[in-house]
Amino acid sequence: MNKLFNLKTATIVLVTATLFLAILIVIQQKNSENPFEAQVDSILNLMTIEEKLGQLNLPSSGDITTGASESSNVAKNIEDGKVGGLFNIKTVEKIREVQKIAVEKSRLGIPLIFGMDVIHGYKTTFPIPLGLSASWDIEMIEKTARVAATEASADGINWTFSPMVDISRDARWGRVSEGSGEDTYYGSQVARAMVRGYQQNDLTANNTLLSCVKHFALYGASEAGRDYNTVDMSRIRMYNEYLPPYKAAIDEGVGSVMASFNEVDGVPATGNKWLLTDLLRDDWGFDGFVVTDYTGIEEMVYHGVGDLQQVSAQSLKAGSDMDMVAEGFLNTLKQSLEDGKVSINDIDTAVKRILTAKYQLGLFDDPYKYCDVNRAKTEIFTQENRDFARTVGAESMVLLKNENQTLPLKKSSTIALIGPLANTSVNMAGTWSVATDQEKSKTVLDGLKSVVTDKANILYAKGSNVDYDLELEKRATMFGKDIPRDDRTDKQLLDEALAIAKKADVIVATLGETAEFSGESSSRTNLEIPQVQKDLLNALLKTGKPVVLVLFTGRPLVLVEENDTVPAILNVWFPGSEAGLSIADVLFGDVNPSGKLTATFPRNVGQIPIFYNHKNTGRPLGNKEGKFEKFKSNYIDVRNEPLYPFGYGLSYTTFEYSNLKLDQTSINMDGKINITVDVTNTGNYDGKEVIQLYIRDVVGSVTRPVKELKGFKKAFIKKGETQTVSFDISVEDLKFYNYDLDFVAEPGDFEVFVGTNSDASLKTSFKLTK
């Protein structure tokens, strides 16, 4: 009887415990932030250590030839479960072939993720990001990312290494072209817009992409503007000036993060636990996965941190989940596991993050969801997308000078189009245009002829080579973006240009950088237009004919001489697929330029780093005229102010600001203040104006910038019309990180500036009380 009772009791206890455990599992799954946790765990339990490490491996496939994928080395590794994803492969046919190997030939059939640098468009290419940011049109910027996602996903891709949100104040750094300039507030708005555009808050859709914010962190502050170089800065500068755009992307729900090449506080970012775990995951709540940059793990060896096995283990434990190209995880982590340098939990955690992303993308439900040949035929490089690119290109251009209303041009005139960038389709899309059909891009010559039809006479001459230095020219025209070197002498090229200039009413000189003069590993110490082009420009000016400089550039350039001598300067950046049409639209006034700089243009390289929201010194310069004052913070050979300030850009019309008002002069910690200003179009054209609001925190517990952008609005204002533009400022807009890295707003006086650029002259003030 006792034995039977004990057996019944034990059975009841066992059943009760089982039910309780089941309830706990259900509750845990309900409370889990990962809805795919059960599925991920079920796969994880089936995986060998080799297969787990394979999921953390991201090789570059190269663009495998269709039909040859099964015989490639990459294919063998995929079949063996040694690859988690691929990048640099495109088209539905090729990706389907490779995915089929993963799904049908590998032991567990885990699908691959396919990534690509879709940076500023796919086949339809928009202006380089720095140029795109100059539009100050957040809604339009978001739409460019949405179009890019639609096209790339139609071609088989489901992951983009974008947006790049690195703040940079140093134009020597070539990758300034890939970001949104120098301002933290504005850069954060663009970061959010790009993530929304790519992901559309719906990764289950087959026309969205998993976004990857990069480069985490501080990459834009590399010393001397030299790519991959050391970065060293205080935590207070990190938190206030450089980190916010990354956090904005995290808050917007970005699915992945790419670690940067540089070190942070003496530890390479790829293996920096404070950066990738303490800050990114614990403080910011990021729950996606971290991928290294190209060979980022291997490069830690050269930083002097350890050998490949050591740095691979450090990177995994720090929070890097996927190893791009270096294969340190694939080839060393098993040994590190046996040596006790990493735990199986470290590996499993990273694998779970990769598998979760694949579930989020719906790849386990349909590995071929991005391989619809009908989408590939109908949704890529459409006329609608190209028309939009034409509009975006025009909206991004910045009019730097327009003396005596040289622009817009008349469509009935004879125009001499001169310069090495006038007839080169392969340079129109700029750097990081890896999917662009470069030959299909519209040249300036094509664009002008198309817009004027037979109303104007367009004469063309190359005028000069890109540079006197052939070797430098080769470095600046890499990756199929060559401008064939002319066999004629420099004098013969110049003579031809001068001959057609004599026949023209106006000269359009297309000069500046070529596409690969900027971008990754394109740092420069000389930021002037190449000398051979400057010589050509000066010769054209001596003809006495009106000259318009159409400036191509991927960074702020030094243009003091050009600003002094050239009547009109239109900065077109690299406008994208429809470049020639966009340029023609602005030159002839079909579009009134409205772009504004998001990066300060210096007077010379010696001023760099230069940016508008700098701190004051204890000996600030006491004048705005550039007059030298001994024992003040100034240069002995040049004035402090830049050539063109942040936010600068002209229009074919003029705008007048007046009647700056606050609805109250004091707010408490729960309040907000409304600011209004009247903007009147006082010129002869309808136009768009970017109204910019800056605030200065007059007294702080730590030193504060002389002013900071806190709001902007782009308004279309008809000629003669006045619009009242309104801004709301809350206490959140006044917060900053103090000495203890607490995010606070401190009571005190605040100055408000509103105007057409960061030199805004209208000013008022208010007080924040406790």
Short mmCIF file of C-alpha atoms in Angstrom, two decimals, residues 424-427 438-439 477-483 516:
data_model
loop_
_atom_site.label_atom_id
_atom_site.label_comp_id
_atom_site.label_asym_id
_atom_site.label_seq_id
_atom_site.Cartn_x
_atom_site.Cartn_y
_atom_site.Cartn_z
CA THR A 424 32.24 60.47 -69.41
CA SER A 425 29.23 58.37 -68.50
CA VAL A 426 31.20 56.04 -66.23
CA ASN A 427 32.01 58.85 -63.78
CA GLN A 438 27.94 52.92 -65.80
CA GLU A 439 27.74 53.18 -69.58
CA THR A 477 39.74 56.52 -62.48
CA MET A 478 39.80 52.95 -61.15
CA PHE A 479 37.11 50.26 -61.26
CA GLY A 480 36.11 50.79 -64.87
CA LYS A 481 35.73 54.55 -64.52
CA ASP A 482 38.54 55.42 -66.85
CA ILE A 483 38.63 58.63 -68.85
CA GLU A 516 37.22 57.52 -57.52
#
